[in-house]
Amino acid sequence: PAPTPTPTPSPAVIVVAAPEPVKSLPQKISFSGDALFAFDQSVLKPEGKTMLDDLVKRLDGATYDSISATGHTDRFGSHAYNQKLSEQRAHVVKDYLVSRNVQSSRIDAEGKGETQPVTRAGDCRGAKNSRVIACLQPDRRVDVEMKGTKIITGSR
């Protein structure tokens, strides 16, 4: 009888874990205008600086293609006044981020005035008084939207 062929050993297979994929990080954060600025102002309050410092920490280790700061106001004031105030607030946020070493060329700042309220029509009825001003607080904000990537390490 013919000898039985001896099976040849298979080459060793080495399994290498694939690196974690790069995750896309579109994020939108809305900062309360009252936390960042006093009513009808565009000067950052100390607590607003703290909030923005926390944002800068979140940006650490990420590559952002773009960051947009969009200022908003409530309905009080003329359209022209609100547009200017919302632009000032957005630029103050941009300038602060730049002062914390966020790349200026990646940040756009614009104002939308009172054109994109968070409150619904009829939510805050009445003339300008402390109750209505407090009710309209969500409309006074700066939205910061970040688009980019960050490598997420660790288990899935």
Coordinates of N, CA and C in Angstrom, one line a residue:
P1 N 0.8 -1.2 0.0 CA 0.0 0.0 0.0 C 0.9 1.3 0.0
A2 N 0.3 2.3 -0.6 CA 1.0 3.5 -0.7 C 1.0 4.2 0.7
P3 N 2.1 4.9 1.0 CA 2.1 5.6 2.3 C 1.1 6.7 2.3
T4 N 0.5 7.0 3.5 CA -0.4 8.1 3.6 C 0.4 9.4 3.8
P5 N 0.0 10.4 2.9 CA 0.8 11.6 3.0 C 0.6 12.3 4.4
T6 N 1.7 12.8 4.9 CA 1.6 13.5 6.2 C 1.1 15.0 5.9
P7 N 0.1 15.4 6.6 CA -0.4 16.7 6.4 C 0.6 17.8 6.7
T8 N 0.7 18.8 5.9 CA 1.7 19.8 6.2 C 1.0 20.8 7.1
P9 N 1.8 21.3 8.1 CA 1.2 22.2 9.0 C 0.8 23.5 8.4
S10 N -0.3 24.1 8.8 CA -0.8 25.4 8.3 C 0.1 26.5 8.9
P11 N 0.4 27.5 8.1 CA 1.1 28.6 8.7 C 0.3 29.2 9.8
A12 N 1.0 29.7 10.8 CA 0.3 30.4 11.9 C -0.4 31.6 11.5
V13 N -1.6 31.8 12.0 CA -2.4 32.9 11.7 C -2.3 33.9 12.8
I14 N -1.9 35.1 12.6 CA -1.9 36.1 13.6 C -3.0 37.1 13.4
V15 N -3.8 37.2 14.5 CA -4.9 38.1 14.4 C -4.5 39.4 15.0
V16 N -4.6 40.5 14.3 CA -4.3 41.8 14.7 C -5.6 42.6 14.8
A17 N -5.8 43.2 16.0 CA -7.0 44.0 16.2 C -6.9 45.2 15.3
A18 N -7.9 45.5 14.6 CA -8.0 46.7 13.8 C -8.0 47.9 14.7
P19 N -7.4 49.0 14.3 CA -7.5 50.2 15.1 C -8.9 50.7 15.1
E20 N -9.2 51.4 16.2 CA -10.6 52.0 16.3 C -10.8 52.9 15.1
P21 N -12.0 52.9 14.5 CA -12.2 53.8 13.4 C -12.3 55.3 13.9
V22 N -12.1 56.1 13.0 CA -12.2 57.5 13.3 C -13.7 57.9 13.3
K23 N -14.1 58.5 14.4 CA -15.5 58.8 14.5 C -15.8 60.2 14.1
S24 N -16.9 60.4 13.4 CA -17.3 61.7 13.0 C -18.0 62.3 14.2
L25 N -17.7 63.6 14.5 CA -18.2 64.2 15.7 C -19.0 65.5 15.4
P26 N -20.1 65.4 14.7 CA -20.9 66.6 14.6 C -21.6 66.8 15.9
Q27 N -21.4 68.0 16.5 CA -21.9 68.3 17.8 C -22.5 69.7 17.7
K28 N -23.6 69.9 18.4 CA -24.2 71.2 18.5 C -24.5 71.4 20.0
I29 N -24.0 72.5 20.5 CA -24.2 72.9 21.9 C -24.8 74.3 21.9
S30 N -25.8 74.4 22.7 CA -26.5 75.7 22.8 C -26.2 76.2 24.2
F31 N -25.5 77.4 24.2 CA -25.2 78.1 25.5 C -26.3 79.1 25.7
S32 N -26.8 79.1 26.9 CA -27.8 80.1 27.3 C -27.1 81.5 27.2
G33 N -27.8 82.4 26.6 CA -27.3 83.8 26.5 C -27.2 84.4 27.9
D34 N -28.1 84.0 28.8 CA -28.1 84.6 30.1 C -26.9 84.1 30.9
A35 N -26.4 82.9 30.6 CA -25.3 82.3 31.3 C -24.0 83.0 30.7
L36 N -24.0 83.3 29.5 CA -22.8 83.9 28.8 C -22.8 85.4 29.0
F37 N -24.0 86.0 28.9 CA -24.1 87.5 28.8 C -25.2 88.0 29.7
A38 N -25.0 89.2 30.2 CA -26.2 89.8 30.9 C -27.2 90.2 29.9
F39 N -28.5 90.3 30.3 CA -29.5 90.7 29.4 C -29.1 92.0 28.7
D40 N -29.3 92.0 27.4 CA -29.0 93.1 26.5 C -27.5 93.5 26.5
Q41 N -26.6 92.5 26.7 CA -25.2 92.8 26.7 C -24.5 91.8 25.8
S42 N -23.2 92.1 25.5 CA -22.4 91.2 24.7 C -21.0 91.1 25.4
V43 N -20.9 91.3 26.7 CA -19.7 91.1 27.4 C -19.8 89.8 28.2
L44 N -18.8 88.9 28.0 CA -18.9 87.6 28.7 C -18.9 87.7 30.2
K45 N -19.8 86.9 30.8 CA -19.8 86.9 32.3 C -18.8 85.8 32.7
P46 N -18.3 85.8 34.0 CA -17.4 84.8 34.4 C -17.9 83.4 34.3
E47 N -19.2 83.2 34.5 CA -19.7 81.8 34.3 C -19.7 81.4 32.9
G48 N -19.9 82.4 32.0 CA -19.8 82.1 30.6 C -18.4 81.7 30.1
K49 N -17.4 82.3 30.7 CA -16.0 82.0 30.4 C -15.8 80.5 30.9
T50 N -16.3 80.2 32.0 CA -16.1 78.8 32.5 C -16.8 77.8 31.6
M51 N -18.0 78.1 31.1 CA -18.7 77.2 30.1 C -17.8 77.0 28.9
L52 N -17.3 78.1 28.4 CA -16.5 78.1 27.1 C -15.2 77.3 27.4
D53 N -14.6 77.5 28.6 CA -13.4 76.7 28.9 C -13.7 75.2 28.9
D54 N -14.9 74.8 29.4 CA -15.2 73.4 29.3 C -15.4 72.9 27.8
L55 N -15.9 73.8 27.0 CA -16.0 73.5 25.6 C -14.6 73.3 25.0
V56 N -13.6 74.1 25.3 CA -12.2 74.0 24.8 C -11.7 72.7 25.3
K57 N -12.0 72.2 26.5 CA -11.5 70.9 26.9 C -12.0 69.8 26.1
R58 N -13.3 69.9 25.7 CA -13.9 68.9 24.8 C -13.3 68.8 23.4
L59 N -12.8 70.0 23.0 CA -12.1 70.1 21.7 C -10.8 69.4 21.7
D60 N -10.2 69.3 22.9 CA -8.8 68.7 23.0 C -8.8 67.3 22.3
G61 N -7.8 67.1 21.5 CA -7.7 65.8 20.8 C -8.6 65.6 19.6
A62 N -9.3 66.5 19.2 CA -10.2 66.4 18.1 C -9.7 67.3 17.0
T63 N -10.0 66.9 15.7 CA -9.7 67.7 14.6 C -11.0 68.2 14.0
Y64 N -11.2 69.5 14.2 CA -12.4 70.1 13.8 C -12.2 70.8 12.4
D65 N -13.1 70.4 11.5 CA -13.0 71.1 10.2 C -13.6 72.5 10.3
S66 N -14.7 72.6 11.1 CA -15.3 73.9 11.3 C -16.1 73.9 12.6
I67 N -16.1 75.2 13.1 CA -16.9 75.5 14.3 C -17.6 76.7 14.0
S68 N -18.9 76.7 14.2 CA -19.7 77.9 13.9 C -20.4 78.3 15.2
A69 N -20.3 79.6 15.5 CA -20.9 80.3 16.6 C -22.0 81.2 16.1
T70 N -23.2 80.9 16.5 CA -24.4 81.6 15.9 C -25.1 82.2 17.1
G71 N -25.1 83.6 17.1 CA -25.8 84.3 18.2 C -27.3 84.5 17.9
H72 N -28.1 84.6 18.9 CA -29.5 84.8 18.8 C -30.0 85.7 19.9
T73 N -31.1 86.4 19.7 CA -31.7 87.3 20.7 C -33.1 87.0 20.8
D74 N -33.8 87.6 21.8 CA -35.2 87.5 22.0 C -35.9 88.5 21.0
R75 N -37.2 88.6 21.1 CA -37.9 89.5 20.2 C -37.9 91.0 20.5
F76 N -37.4 91.3 21.7 CA -37.4 92.7 22.1 C -36.3 93.5 21.4
G77 N -36.6 94.7 21.0 CA -35.6 95.5 20.2 C -36.0 95.4 18.7
S78 N -35.4 96.4 18.0 CA -35.7 96.4 16.5 C -34.9 95.3 15.9
H79 N -35.3 94.9 14.7 CA -34.6 93.9 13.9 C -33.1 94.2 13.8
A80 N -32.8 95.5 13.4 CA -31.4 95.9 13.2 C -30.6 95.8 14.5
Y81 N -31.2 96.2 15.6 CA -30.5 96.1 16.9 C -30.3 94.7 17.3
N82 N -31.3 93.8 17.1 CA -31.1 92.4 17.5 C -30.1 91.7 16.6
Q83 N -30.1 92.1 15.3 CA -29.1 91.5 14.4 C -27.7 91.9 14.9
K84 N -27.5 93.1 15.2 CA -26.2 93.6 15.6 C -25.7 92.9 16.9
L85 N -26.7 92.9 17.9 CA -26.4 92.2 19.2 C -26.0 90.8 19.0
S86 N -26.8 90.1 18.2 CA -26.5 88.6 18.0 C -25.2 88.4 17.3
E87 N -24.8 89.3 16.4 CA -23.5 89.2 15.8 C -22.4 89.5 16.8
Q88 N -22.6 90.5 17.6 CA -21.6 90.8 18.6 C -21.4 89.6 19.6
R89 N -22.4 89.0 20.0 CA -22.3 87.9 20.9 C -21.6 86.7 20.3
A90 N -21.9 86.4 19.0 CA -21.2 85.3 18.3 C -19.7 85.6 18.2
H91 N -19.4 86.9 17.9 CA -17.9 87.3 17.7 C -17.2 87.2 19.1
V92 N -17.9 87.6 20.1 CA -17.3 87.5 21.5 C -16.9 86.0 21.8
V93 N -17.8 85.1 21.5 CA -17.6 83.7 21.7 C -16.4 83.2 20.8
K94 N -16.4 83.6 19.6 CA -15.3 83.3 18.7 C -14.0 83.8 19.2
D95 N -13.9 85.1 19.6 CA -12.7 85.7 20.1 C -12.2 85.0 21.4
Y96 N -13.2 84.6 22.2 CA -12.8 83.9 23.4 C -12.2 82.5 23.1
L97 N -12.8 81.8 22.2 CA -12.2 80.5 21.8 C -10.8 80.7 21.2
V98 N -10.7 81.7 20.4 CA -9.3 81.9 19.8 C -8.3 82.3 20.9
S99 N -8.8 83.0 21.9 CA -7.8 83.3 23.0 C -7.4 82.1 23.8
R100 N -8.2 81.0 23.6 CA -7.8 79.7 24.2 C -7.2 78.7 23.2
N101 N -6.6 79.3 22.2 CA -5.8 78.5 21.2 C -6.7 77.6 20.2
V102 N -7.9 78.0 20.1 CA -8.7 77.3 19.0 C -8.4 78.1 17.7
Q103 N -8.2 77.4 16.7 CA -7.7 78.0 15.4 C -8.8 78.9 14.8
S104 N -8.5 80.2 14.7 CA -9.4 81.2 14.2 C -10.0 80.9 12.9
S105 N -9.2 80.4 12.0 CA -9.6 80.1 10.6 C -10.7 79.0 10.5
R106 N -10.9 78.3 11.6 CA -11.9 77.2 11.6 C -13.2 77.6 12.2
I107 N -13.2 78.9 12.7 CA -14.4 79.3 13.4 C -15.1 80.4 12.6
D108 N -16.4 80.2 12.4 CA -17.3 81.2 11.7 C -18.2 81.7 12.8
A109 N -18.5 83.0 12.7 CA -19.4 83.7 13.7 C -20.4 84.4 12.9
E110 N -21.7 84.2 13.3 CA -22.8 85.0 12.6 C -23.9 85.2 13.6
G111 N -24.7 86.2 13.3 CA -25.9 86.5 14.1 C -27.1 86.2 13.3
K112 N -28.1 85.8 14.0 CA -29.5 85.5 13.4 C -30.5 86.4 14.0
G113 N -30.1 87.4 14.9 CA -31.1 88.2 15.5 C -32.2 87.5 16.3
E114 N -33.4 87.9 16.1 CA -34.5 87.2 16.7 C -35.3 86.3 15.8
T115 N -34.6 85.9 14.7 CA -35.3 85.2 13.6 C -35.5 83.7 13.9
Q116 N -34.8 83.1 14.9 CA -34.9 81.7 15.1 C -35.1 81.4 16.6
P117 N -36.3 81.8 17.1 CA -36.6 81.6 18.5 C -36.7 80.2 18.9
V118 N -36.4 79.8 20.1 CA -36.7 78.5 20.6 C -38.1 78.4 21.2
T119 N -38.5 79.5 21.8 CA -39.9 79.6 22.3 C -40.9 79.6 21.2
R120 N -42.1 79.1 21.4 CA -43.1 79.1 20.4 C -44.0 80.3 20.5
A121 N -44.6 80.7 19.4 CA -45.5 81.8 19.4 C -46.5 81.6 20.5
G122 N -46.8 82.6 21.3 CA -47.8 82.4 22.3 C -47.2 81.9 23.7
D123 N -46.0 81.5 23.7 CA -45.4 81.0 25.0 C -45.2 82.1 26.0
C124 N -44.8 83.3 25.5 CA -44.4 84.4 26.4 C -45.1 85.6 26.0
R125 N -46.4 85.7 26.3 CA -47.3 86.8 25.9 C -47.1 88.0 26.8
G126 N -47.3 89.1 26.2 CA -47.3 90.4 27.0 C -46.2 91.3 26.6
A127 N -46.3 92.5 27.3 CA -45.3 93.5 27.0 C -44.0 93.2 27.7
K128 N -43.0 94.0 27.5 CA -41.7 93.8 28.1 C -41.7 94.0 29.6
N129 N -41.6 93.0 30.3 CA -41.5 93.0 31.8 C -40.7 91.9 32.3
S130 N -40.3 91.8 33.5 CA -39.4 90.8 34.0 C -39.9 89.4 33.8
R131 N -41.2 89.2 33.9 CA -41.8 87.8 33.7 C -41.6 87.4 32.2
V132 N -41.9 88.3 31.3 CA -41.8 87.9 29.9 C -40.3 87.8 29.5
I133 N -39.5 88.7 30.0 CA -38.0 88.6 29.7 C -37.5 87.2 30.2
A134 N -37.9 86.8 31.4 CA -37.4 85.5 31.9 C -38.0 84.4 31.0
C135 N -39.2 84.5 30.6 CA -39.8 83.5 29.7 C -39.1 83.3 28.4
L136 N -38.6 84.5 27.9 CA -37.9 84.5 26.6 C -36.4 84.1 26.7
Q137 N -35.9 83.8 27.9 CA -34.5 83.5 28.1 C -34.0 82.4 27.1
P138 N -34.7 81.3 26.8 CA -34.1 80.4 25.8 C -33.8 80.9 24.4
D139 N -34.4 82.0 24.1 CA -34.2 82.6 22.8 C -32.9 83.4 22.7
R140 N -32.4 83.8 23.9 CA -31.1 84.5 24.0 C -30.0 83.5 24.2
R141 N -29.3 83.2 23.1 CA -28.4 82.1 23.2 C -27.3 82.2 22.1
V142 N -26.3 81.4 22.3 CA -25.3 81.3 21.3 C -25.1 79.8 21.0
D143 N -25.4 79.3 19.8 CA -25.3 77.9 19.4 C -23.9 77.8 18.9
V144 N -23.2 76.7 19.3 CA -21.8 76.4 18.8 C -21.9 75.0 18.2
E145 N -21.7 74.9 16.9 CA -21.7 73.7 16.2 C -20.3 73.3 15.7
M146 N -19.9 72.1 16.0 CA -18.6 71.6 15.7 C -18.7 70.4 14.8
K147 N -17.9 70.4 13.7 CA -17.9 69.3 12.7 C -16.5 68.9 12.6
G148 N -16.2 67.6 12.8 CA -14.8 67.1 12.6 C -14.7 65.7 13.0
T149 N -13.5 65.3 13.4 CA -13.3 63.9 13.8 C -12.5 63.8 15.1
K150 N -12.6 62.7 15.7 CA -11.8 62.4 16.9 C -11.7 60.9 17.0
I151 N -10.5 60.4 17.2 CA -10.2 59.0 17.3 C -10.7 58.6 18.7
I152 N -11.6 57.6 18.8 CA -12.1 57.1 20.0 C -11.3 55.8 20.3
T153 N -10.7 55.8 21.5 CA -9.9 54.6 21.8 C -10.7 53.8 22.9
G154 N -10.3 52.6 23.1 CA -10.9 51.7 24.1 C -11.9 50.8 23.4
S155 N -12.6 50.0 24.3 CA -13.6 49.1 23.7 C -14.8 49.7 23.2
R156 N -15.5 49.0 22.3 CA -16.6 49.5 21.7 C -17.9 49.3 22.5

